[in-house]
Short mmCIF file of C-alpha atoms and ligand atoms in Angstrom, two decimals:
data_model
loop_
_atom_site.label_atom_id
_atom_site.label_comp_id
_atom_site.label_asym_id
_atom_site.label_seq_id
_atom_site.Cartn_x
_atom_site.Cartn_y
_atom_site.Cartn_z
CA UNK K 1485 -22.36 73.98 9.47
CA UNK K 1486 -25.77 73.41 7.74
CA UNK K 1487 -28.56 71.51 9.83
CA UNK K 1488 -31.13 72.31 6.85
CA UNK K 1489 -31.79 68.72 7.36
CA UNK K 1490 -32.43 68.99 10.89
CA UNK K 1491 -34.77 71.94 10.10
CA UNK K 1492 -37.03 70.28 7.81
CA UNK K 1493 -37.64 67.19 10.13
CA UNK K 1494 -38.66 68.94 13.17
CA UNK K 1495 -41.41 71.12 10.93
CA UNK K 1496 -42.70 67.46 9.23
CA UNK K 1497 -42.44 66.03 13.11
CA UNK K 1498 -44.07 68.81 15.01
CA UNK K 1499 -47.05 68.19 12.37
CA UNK K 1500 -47.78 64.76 14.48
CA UNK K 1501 -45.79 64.54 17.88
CA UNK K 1502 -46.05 67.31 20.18
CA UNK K 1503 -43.04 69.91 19.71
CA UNK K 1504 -41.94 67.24 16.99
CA UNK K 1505 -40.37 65.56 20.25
CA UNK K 1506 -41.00 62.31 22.31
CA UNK K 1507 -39.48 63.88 25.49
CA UNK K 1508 -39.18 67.21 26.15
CA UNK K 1509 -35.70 68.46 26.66
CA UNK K 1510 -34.75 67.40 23.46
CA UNK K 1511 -36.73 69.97 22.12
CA UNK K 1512 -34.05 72.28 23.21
CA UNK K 1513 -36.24 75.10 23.58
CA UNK K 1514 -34.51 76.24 27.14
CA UNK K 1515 -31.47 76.58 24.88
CA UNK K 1516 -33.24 78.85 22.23
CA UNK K 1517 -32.41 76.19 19.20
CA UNK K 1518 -33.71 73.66 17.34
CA UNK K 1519 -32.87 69.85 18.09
CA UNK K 1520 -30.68 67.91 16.05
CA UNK K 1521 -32.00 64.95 14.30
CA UNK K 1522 -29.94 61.98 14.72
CA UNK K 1523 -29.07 59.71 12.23
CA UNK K 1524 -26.47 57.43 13.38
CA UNK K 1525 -23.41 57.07 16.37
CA UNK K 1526 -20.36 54.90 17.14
CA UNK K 1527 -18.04 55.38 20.01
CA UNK K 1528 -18.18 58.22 21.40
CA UNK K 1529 -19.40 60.36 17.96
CA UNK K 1530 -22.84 61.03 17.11
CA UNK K 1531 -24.30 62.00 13.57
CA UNK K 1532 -27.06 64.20 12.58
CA UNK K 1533 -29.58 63.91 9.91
CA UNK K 1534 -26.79 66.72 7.87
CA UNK K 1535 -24.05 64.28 8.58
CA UNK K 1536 -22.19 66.89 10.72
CA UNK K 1537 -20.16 64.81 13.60
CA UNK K 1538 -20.30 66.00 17.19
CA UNK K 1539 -18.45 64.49 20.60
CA UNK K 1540 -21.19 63.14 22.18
CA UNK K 1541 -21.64 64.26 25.84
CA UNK K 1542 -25.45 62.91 26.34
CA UNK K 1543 -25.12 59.34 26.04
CA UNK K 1544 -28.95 58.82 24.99
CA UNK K 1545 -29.01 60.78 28.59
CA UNK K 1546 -27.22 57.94 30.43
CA UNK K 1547 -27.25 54.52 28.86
CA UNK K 1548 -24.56 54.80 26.59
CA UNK K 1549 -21.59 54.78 29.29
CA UNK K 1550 -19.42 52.00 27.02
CA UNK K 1551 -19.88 54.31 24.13
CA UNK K 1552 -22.46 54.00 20.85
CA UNK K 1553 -22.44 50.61 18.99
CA UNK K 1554 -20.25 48.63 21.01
CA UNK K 1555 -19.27 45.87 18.96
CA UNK K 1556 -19.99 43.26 21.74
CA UNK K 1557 -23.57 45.21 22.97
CA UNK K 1558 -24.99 45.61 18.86
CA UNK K 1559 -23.44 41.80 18.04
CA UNK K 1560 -25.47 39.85 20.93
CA UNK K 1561 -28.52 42.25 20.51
CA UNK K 1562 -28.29 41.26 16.56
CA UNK K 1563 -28.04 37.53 17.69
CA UNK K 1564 -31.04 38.04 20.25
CA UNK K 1565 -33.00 39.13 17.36
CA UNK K 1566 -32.91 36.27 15.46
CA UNK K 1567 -34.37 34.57 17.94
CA UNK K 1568 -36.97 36.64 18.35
CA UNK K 1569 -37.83 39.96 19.83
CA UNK K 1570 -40.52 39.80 22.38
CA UNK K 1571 -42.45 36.49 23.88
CA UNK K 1572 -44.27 37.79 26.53
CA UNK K 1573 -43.09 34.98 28.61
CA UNK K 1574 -40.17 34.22 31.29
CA UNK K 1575 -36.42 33.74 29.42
CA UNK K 1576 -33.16 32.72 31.11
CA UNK K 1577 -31.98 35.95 30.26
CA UNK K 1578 -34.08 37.55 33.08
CA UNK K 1579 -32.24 35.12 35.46
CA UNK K 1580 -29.11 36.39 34.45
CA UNK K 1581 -29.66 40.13 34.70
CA UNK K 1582 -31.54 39.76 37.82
CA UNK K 1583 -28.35 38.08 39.64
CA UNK K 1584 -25.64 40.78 37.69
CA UNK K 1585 -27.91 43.38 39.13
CA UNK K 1586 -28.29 41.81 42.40
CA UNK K 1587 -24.31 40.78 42.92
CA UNK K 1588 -23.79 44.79 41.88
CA UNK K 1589 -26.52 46.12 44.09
CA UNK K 1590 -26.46 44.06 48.03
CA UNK K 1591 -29.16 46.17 49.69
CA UNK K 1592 -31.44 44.48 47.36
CA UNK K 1593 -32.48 40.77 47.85
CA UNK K 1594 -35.22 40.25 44.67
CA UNK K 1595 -35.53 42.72 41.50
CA UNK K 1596 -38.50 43.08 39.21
CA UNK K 1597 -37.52 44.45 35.31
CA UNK K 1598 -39.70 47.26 33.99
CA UNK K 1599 -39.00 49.03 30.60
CA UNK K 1600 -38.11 52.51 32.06
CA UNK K 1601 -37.55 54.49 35.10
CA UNK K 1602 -40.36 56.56 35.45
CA UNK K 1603 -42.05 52.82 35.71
CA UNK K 1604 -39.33 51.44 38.53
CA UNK K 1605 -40.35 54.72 40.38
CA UNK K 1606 -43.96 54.24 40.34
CA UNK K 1607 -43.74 50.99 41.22
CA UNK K 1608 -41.44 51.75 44.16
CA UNK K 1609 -43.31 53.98 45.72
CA UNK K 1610 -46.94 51.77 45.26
CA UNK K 1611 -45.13 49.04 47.00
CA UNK K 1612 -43.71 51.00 49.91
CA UNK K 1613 -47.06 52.53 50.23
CA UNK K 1614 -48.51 48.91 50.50
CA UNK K 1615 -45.65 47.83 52.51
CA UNK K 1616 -46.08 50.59 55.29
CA UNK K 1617 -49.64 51.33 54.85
CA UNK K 1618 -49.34 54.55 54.14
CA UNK K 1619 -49.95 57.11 51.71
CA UNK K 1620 -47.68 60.22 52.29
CA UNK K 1621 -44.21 60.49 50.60
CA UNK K 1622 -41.56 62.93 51.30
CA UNK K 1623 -39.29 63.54 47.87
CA UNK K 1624 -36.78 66.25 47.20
CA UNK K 1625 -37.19 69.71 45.73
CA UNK K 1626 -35.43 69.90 42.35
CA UNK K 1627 -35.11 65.57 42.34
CA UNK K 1628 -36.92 63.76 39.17
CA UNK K 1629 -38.02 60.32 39.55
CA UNK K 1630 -40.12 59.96 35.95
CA UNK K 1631 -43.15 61.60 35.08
CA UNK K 1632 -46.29 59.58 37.42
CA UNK K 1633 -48.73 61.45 38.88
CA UNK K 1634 -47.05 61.62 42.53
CA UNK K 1635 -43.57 62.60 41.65
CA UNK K 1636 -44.43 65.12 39.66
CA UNK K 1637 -44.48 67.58 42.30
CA UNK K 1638 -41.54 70.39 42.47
CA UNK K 1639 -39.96 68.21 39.65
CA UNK K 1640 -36.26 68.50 38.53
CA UNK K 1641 -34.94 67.60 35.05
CA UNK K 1642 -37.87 68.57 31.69
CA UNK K 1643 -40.13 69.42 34.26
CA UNK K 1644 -37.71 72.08 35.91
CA UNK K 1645 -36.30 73.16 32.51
CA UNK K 1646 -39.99 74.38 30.95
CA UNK K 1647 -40.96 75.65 34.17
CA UNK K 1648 -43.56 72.67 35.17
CA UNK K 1649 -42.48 71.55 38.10
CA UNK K 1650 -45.99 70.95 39.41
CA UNK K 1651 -47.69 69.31 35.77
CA UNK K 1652 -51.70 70.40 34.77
CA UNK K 1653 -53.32 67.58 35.32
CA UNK K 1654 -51.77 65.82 38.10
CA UNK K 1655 -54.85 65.68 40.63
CA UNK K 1656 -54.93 67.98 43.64
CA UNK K 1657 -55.84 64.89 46.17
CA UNK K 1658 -52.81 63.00 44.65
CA UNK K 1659 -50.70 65.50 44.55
CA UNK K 1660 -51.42 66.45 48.61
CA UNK K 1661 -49.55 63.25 49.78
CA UNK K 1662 -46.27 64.04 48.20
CA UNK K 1663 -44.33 66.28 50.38
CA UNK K 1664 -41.35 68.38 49.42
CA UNK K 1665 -38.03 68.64 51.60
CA UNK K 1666 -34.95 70.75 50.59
CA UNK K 1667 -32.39 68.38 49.34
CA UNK K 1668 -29.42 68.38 51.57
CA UNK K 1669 -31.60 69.61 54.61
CA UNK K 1670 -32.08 66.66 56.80
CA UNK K 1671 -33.90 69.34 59.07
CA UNK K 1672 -36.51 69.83 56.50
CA UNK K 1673 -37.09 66.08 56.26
CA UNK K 1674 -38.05 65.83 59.68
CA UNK K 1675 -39.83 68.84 59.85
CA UNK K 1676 -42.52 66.50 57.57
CA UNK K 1677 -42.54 63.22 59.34
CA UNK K 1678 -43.24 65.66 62.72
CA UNK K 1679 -45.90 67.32 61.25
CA UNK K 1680 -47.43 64.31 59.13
CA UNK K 1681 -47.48 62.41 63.02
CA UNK K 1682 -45.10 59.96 61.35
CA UNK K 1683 -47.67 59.02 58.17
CA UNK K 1684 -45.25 58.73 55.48
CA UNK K 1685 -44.54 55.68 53.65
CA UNK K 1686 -41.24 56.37 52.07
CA UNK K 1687 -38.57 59.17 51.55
CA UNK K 1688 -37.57 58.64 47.88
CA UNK K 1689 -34.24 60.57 46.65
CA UNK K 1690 -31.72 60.64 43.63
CA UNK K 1691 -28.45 58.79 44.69
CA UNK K 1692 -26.33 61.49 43.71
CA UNK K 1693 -28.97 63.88 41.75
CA UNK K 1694 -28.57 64.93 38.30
CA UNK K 1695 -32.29 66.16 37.20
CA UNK K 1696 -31.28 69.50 38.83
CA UNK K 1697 -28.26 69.15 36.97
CA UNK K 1698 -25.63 67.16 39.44
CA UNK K 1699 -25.87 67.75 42.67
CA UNK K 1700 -23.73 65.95 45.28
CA UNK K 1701 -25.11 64.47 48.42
CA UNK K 1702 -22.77 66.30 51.55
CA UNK K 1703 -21.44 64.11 53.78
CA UNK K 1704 -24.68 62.26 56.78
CA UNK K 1705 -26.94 63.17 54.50
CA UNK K 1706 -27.94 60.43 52.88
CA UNK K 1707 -27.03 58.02 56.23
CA UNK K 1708 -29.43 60.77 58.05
CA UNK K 1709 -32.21 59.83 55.54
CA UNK K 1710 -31.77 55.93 56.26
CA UNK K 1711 -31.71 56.79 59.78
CA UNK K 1712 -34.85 59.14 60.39
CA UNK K 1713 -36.72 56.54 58.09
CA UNK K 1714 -35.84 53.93 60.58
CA UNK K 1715 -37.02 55.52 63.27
CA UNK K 1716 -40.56 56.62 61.56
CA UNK K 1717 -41.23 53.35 60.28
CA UNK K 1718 -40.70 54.64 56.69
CA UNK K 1719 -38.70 53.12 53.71
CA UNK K 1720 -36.03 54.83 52.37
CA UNK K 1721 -35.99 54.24 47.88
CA UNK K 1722 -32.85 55.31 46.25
CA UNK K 1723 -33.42 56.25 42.76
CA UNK K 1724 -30.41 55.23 40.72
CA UNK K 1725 -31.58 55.38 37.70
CA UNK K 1726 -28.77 57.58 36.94
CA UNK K 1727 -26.40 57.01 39.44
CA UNK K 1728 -26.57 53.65 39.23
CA UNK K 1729 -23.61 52.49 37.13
CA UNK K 1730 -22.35 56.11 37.01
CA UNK K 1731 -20.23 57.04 40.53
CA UNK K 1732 -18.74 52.64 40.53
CA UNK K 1733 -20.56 49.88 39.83
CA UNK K 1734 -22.71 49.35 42.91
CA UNK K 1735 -24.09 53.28 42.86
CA UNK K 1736 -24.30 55.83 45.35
CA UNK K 1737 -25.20 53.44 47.72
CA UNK K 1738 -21.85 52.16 47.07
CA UNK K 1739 -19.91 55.01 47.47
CA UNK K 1740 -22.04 56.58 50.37
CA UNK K 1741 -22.32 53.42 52.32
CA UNK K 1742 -26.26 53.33 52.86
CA UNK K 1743 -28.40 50.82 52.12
CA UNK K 1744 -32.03 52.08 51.29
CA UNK K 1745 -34.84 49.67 51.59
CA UNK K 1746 -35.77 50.21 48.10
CA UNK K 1747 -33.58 50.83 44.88
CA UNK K 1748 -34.34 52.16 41.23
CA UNK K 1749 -32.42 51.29 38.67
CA UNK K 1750 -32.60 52.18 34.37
CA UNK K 1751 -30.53 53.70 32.18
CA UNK K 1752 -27.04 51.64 31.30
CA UNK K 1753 -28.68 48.42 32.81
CA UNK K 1754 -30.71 47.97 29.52
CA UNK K 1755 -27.56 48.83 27.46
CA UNK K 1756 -29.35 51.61 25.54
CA UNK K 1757 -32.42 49.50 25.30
CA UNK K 1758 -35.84 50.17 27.00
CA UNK K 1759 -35.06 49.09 30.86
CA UNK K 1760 -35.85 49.59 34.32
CA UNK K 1761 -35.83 47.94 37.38
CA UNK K 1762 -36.69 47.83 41.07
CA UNK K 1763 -35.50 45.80 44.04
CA UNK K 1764 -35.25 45.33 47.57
CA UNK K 1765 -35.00 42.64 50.56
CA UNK K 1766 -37.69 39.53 49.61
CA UNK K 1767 -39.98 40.59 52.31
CA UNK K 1768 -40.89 43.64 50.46
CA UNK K 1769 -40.23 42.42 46.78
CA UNK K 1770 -42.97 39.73 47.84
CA UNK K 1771 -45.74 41.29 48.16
CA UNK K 1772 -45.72 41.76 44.59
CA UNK K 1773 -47.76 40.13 42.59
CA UNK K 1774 -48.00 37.23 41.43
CA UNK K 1775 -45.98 36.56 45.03
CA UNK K 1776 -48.37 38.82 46.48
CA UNK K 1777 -51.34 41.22 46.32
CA UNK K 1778 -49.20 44.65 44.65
CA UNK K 1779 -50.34 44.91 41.11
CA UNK K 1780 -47.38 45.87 38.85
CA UNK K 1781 -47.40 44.22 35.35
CA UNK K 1782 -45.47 45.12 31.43
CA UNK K 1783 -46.20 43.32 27.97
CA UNK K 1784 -42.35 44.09 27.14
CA UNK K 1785 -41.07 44.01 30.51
CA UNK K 1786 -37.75 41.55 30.83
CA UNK K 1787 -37.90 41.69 26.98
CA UNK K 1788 -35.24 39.49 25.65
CA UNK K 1789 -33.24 42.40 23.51
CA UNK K 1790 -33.40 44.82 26.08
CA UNK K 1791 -32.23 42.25 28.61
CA UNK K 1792 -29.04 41.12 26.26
CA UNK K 1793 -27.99 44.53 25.47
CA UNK K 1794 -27.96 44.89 29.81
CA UNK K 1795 -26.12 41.95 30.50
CA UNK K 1796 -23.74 42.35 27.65
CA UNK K 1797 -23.25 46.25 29.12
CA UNK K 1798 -22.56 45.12 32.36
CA UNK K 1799 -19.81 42.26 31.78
CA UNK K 1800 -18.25 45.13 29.77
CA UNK K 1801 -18.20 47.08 32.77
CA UNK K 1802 -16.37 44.56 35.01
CA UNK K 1803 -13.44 44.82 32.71
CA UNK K 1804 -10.45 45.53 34.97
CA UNK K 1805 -9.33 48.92 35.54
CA UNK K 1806 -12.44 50.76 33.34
CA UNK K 1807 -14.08 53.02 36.02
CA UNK K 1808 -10.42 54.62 37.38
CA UNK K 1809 -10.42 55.50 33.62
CA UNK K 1810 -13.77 56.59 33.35
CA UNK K 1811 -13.40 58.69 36.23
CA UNK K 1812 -10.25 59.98 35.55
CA UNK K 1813 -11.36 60.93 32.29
CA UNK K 1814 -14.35 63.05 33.67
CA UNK K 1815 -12.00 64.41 36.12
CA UNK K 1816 -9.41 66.18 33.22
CA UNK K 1817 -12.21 67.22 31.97
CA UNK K 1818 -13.82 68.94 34.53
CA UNK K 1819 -10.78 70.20 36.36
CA UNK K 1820 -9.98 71.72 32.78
CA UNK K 1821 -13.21 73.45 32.55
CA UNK K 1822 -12.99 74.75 36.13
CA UNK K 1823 -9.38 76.65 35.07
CA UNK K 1824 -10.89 77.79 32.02
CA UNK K 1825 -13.47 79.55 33.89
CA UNK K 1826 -11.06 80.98 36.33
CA UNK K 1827 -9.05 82.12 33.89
CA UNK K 1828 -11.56 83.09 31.71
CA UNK K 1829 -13.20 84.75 34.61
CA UNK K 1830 -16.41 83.56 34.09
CA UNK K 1831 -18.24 82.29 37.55
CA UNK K 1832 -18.95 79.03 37.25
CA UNK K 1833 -19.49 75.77 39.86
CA UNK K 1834 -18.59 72.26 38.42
CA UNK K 1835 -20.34 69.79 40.00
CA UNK K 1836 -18.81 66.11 39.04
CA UNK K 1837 -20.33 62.49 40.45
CA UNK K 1838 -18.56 59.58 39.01
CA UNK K 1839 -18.77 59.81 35.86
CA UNK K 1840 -22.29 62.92 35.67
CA UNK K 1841 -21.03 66.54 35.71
CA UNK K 1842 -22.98 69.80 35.27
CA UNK K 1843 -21.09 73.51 34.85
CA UNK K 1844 -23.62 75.96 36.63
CA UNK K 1845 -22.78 79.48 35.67
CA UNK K 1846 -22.97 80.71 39.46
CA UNK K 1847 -20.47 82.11 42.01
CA UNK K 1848 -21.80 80.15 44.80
CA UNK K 1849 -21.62 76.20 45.51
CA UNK K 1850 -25.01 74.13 44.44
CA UNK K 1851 -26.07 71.82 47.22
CA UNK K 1852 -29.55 71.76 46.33
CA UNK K 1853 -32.06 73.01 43.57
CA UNK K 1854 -32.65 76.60 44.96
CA UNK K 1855 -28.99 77.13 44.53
CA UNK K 1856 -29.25 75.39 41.01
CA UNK K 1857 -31.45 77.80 40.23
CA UNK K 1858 -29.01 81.01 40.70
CA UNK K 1859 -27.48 79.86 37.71
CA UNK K 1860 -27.16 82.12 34.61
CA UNK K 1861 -29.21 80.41 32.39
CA UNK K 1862 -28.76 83.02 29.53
CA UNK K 1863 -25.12 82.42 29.81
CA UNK K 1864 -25.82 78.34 29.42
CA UNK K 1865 -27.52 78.49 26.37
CA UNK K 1866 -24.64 80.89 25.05
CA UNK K 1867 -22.16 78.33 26.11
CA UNK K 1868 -24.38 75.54 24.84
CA UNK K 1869 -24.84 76.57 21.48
CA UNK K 1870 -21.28 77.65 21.18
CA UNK K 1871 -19.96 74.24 21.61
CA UNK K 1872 -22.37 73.03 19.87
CA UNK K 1873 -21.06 74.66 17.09
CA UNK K 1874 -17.63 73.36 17.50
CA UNK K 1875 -18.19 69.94 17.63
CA UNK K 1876 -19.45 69.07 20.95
CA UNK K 1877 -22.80 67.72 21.78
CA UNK K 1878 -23.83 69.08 25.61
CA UNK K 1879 -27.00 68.35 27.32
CA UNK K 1880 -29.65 71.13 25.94
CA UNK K 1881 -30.80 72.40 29.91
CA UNK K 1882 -28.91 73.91 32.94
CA UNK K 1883 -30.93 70.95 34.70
CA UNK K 1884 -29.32 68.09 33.68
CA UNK K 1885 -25.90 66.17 33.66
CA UNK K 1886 -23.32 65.84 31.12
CA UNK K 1887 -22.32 61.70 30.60
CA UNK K 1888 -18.67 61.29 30.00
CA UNK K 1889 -18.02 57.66 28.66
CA UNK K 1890 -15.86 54.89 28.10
CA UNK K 1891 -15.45 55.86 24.59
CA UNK K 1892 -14.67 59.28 25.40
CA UNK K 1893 -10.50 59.71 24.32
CA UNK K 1894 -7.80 61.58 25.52
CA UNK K 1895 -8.37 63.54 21.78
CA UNK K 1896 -11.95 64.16 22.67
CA UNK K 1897 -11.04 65.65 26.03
CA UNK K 1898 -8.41 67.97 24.38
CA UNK K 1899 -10.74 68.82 21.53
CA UNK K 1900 -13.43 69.57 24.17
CA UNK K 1901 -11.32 71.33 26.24
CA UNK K 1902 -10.26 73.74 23.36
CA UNK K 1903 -13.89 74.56 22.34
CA UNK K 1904 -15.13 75.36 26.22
CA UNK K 1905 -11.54 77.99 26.18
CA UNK K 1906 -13.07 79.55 22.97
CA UNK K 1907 -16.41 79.12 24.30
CA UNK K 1908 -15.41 80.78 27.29
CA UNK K 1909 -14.23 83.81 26.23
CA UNK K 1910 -16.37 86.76 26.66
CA UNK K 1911 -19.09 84.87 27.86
N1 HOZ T 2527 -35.44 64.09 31.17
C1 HOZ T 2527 -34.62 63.03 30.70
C2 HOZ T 2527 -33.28 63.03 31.35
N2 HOZ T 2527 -33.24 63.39 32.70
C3 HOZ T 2527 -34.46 63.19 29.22
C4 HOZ T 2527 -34.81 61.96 28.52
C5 HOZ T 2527 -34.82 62.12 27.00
O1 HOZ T 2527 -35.19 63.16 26.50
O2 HOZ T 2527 -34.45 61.17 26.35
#
């Protein structure tokens, strides 16, 4: 397999983006390769710049959960675009979005549209701090929520995977109001709100996580979050940026049966276009401006493509019967890995929410990001690059999830099972 092609883009990019890469991971430098350069992708197939054709397991790192070039997403974004592709200005299509994502989401009452997550973070943690008048934040070890300056404290996700988990230039007196807890450890939690006297504005945490690769909530925890925020006065923000359309349609929240104060959406609600969103009960989503005095504010926020491809995604996804396949699929597939290993004898921990896996090559069970850590990562980027080579397109880092989809067919799953035997062996 030649990816000559490949080769000679990423020395003409790195001459004029950083590491010839807009985001970091894809650099896959914590897998000792080079990145692919894409050229095209349907279904569940994607296409590099030396035509080669790989089983895509990345998804554009989430969006793509009704598979690439869905005839219904790419024919009303192509329709949208005749009309015109940004106005700057209120659309109808906002409306529509806003109530889909509402219907789907209960514990929130008003949404705002941003164009990615990192933004719907940011802005969900300046409005709790307004709302509670506080400045302190609790967030998890190991849990990403985007790159702004407060989050980016004991990172998961790019920021985990080059060993950056506190960034240069994220100032020292910003950075001293973001506490860490160990994910999992509702002990540790309170720990913080005792010794901060109760000055924290909100806990914010990953719905199910995945920037740590996944990592499953156990069972109180995230109820035990709601309820210690309660009883501090503090707002609890789910980030389900990821998990949102992932474990059901509804989110952890869904499946956990907690309703944070706050909620972060991105990812599959834009439909593979630039999307994010944040919501919560009115009395918090108005003190936004203009309703209120919070500044938040986008040129392409609510832009009319990005808001088609969303809506179109969603009514896709209320097609009867799709997420017990979608789940079922990821299920063969992990439950085939997991027997592989066994038989194969390689140690290995599958970690599977909804529809978001991650192998970790470790003996012991991962409930949080110091046990991510124990992970072989030498043995990942073996096991990466040898399914890579047959076919099969994995997430580049130890710290992130694989995205099974709705385009993802029983042939796939066999095919991908046969490569992770042969990549298996003697690993
Ligand atoms: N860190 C992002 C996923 N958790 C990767 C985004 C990208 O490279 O597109």
């Amino acid at each position: 397999m030649s990816t000559k092609k490949s080769a000679q883009l990423l020395k003409k990019a790195a001459r004029v983006i950083p590491g010839g890469v807009n985001s970091p991971v894809r650099a896959f430098k914590a897998v000792g390769g080079a990145p692919l350069f894409i050229s095209k992708a349907k279904g569940s197939r994607i296409y590099d710049a030396d035509g080669n054709e790989y089983i895509d397991y990345i998804g554009s790192w989430g969006p793509m959960i009704v598979g690439h070039a869905h005839p219904k997403v790419t024919s009303a974004i192509k329709k949208a675009a005749d009309r015109g592709t940004s106005y700057g200005a209120p659309t109808g299509l906002e409306i529509t979005l806003a109530e889909e994502t509402l219907k789907a989401f209960p514990s929130m009452e008003m949404v705002r549209f941003v164009s990615s997550g990192t933004e719907a973070a940011m802005s969900a943690i300046r409005l709790a701090r307004a709302y509670t008048k506080r400045d302190n934040i609790i967030k998890f070890d190991g849990c990403y929520h985007g790159h702004a300056d407060s989050l980016l404290v004991k990172a998961g996700s790019g920021a985990a995977t080059f060993g950056v988990p506190d960034s240069p230039g994220v100032p020292a007196d910003l950075a001293k109001h973001t506490f860490n807890a160990v994910y999992n450890d509702l002990d540790s939690v309170r720990a913080i709100f005792e010794e901060t006297g109760g000055n924290i504005a909100c806990v914010i945490v990953e719905g199910a996580p995945g920037n740590m690769g996944v990592v499953l909530p156990e069972p109180g925890f995230l109820g035990g979050l709601s309820t210690l925020c309660k009883q501090y006065g503090a707002l609890l923000i789910m980030d389900e940026v990821m998990s949102g359309f992932r474990l059901c349609y509804g989110g952890a929240q869904k499946v956990y049966n907690v309703a944070p104060d706050v909620t972060c959406l991105g990812k599959v609600i834009g439909g593979g276009l630039p999307v994010g969103a944040f919501g919560a009960r009115r009395g918090i989503m108005e003190m936004l401006s203009p309703s209120g005095p919070v500044y938040q504010a986008g040129t392409l926020s609510g832009n009319p493509i990005a808001m088609t491809a969303g809506i179109e995604t969603l009514k896709l996804l209320q097609g009867k019967g799709l997420y017990e396949r979608l789940l079922k699929t990821t299920a063969t597939l992990c439950d085939g890995i997991r027997e592989i290993g066994e038989r194969r004898g390689v140690a290995c921990a599958v970690n599977v929410a909804g529809s978001m896996f991650t192998v970790f090559f470790t003996d012991g069970k991962v409930a949080n990001y110091d046990d991510a850590k124990t992970s072989d990562r030498a043995r990942f980027s073996k096991w990466f690059g040898r399914m890579l080579k047959a076919g099969v397109y994995l997430p580049p880092s130890q710290f992130e999830a694989v995205f099974v989809g709705l385009a993802h067919s029983k042939d796939d799953i066999g095919h991908t099972l046969e490569a992770a035997d042969k990549a298996m062996k003697g690993l």
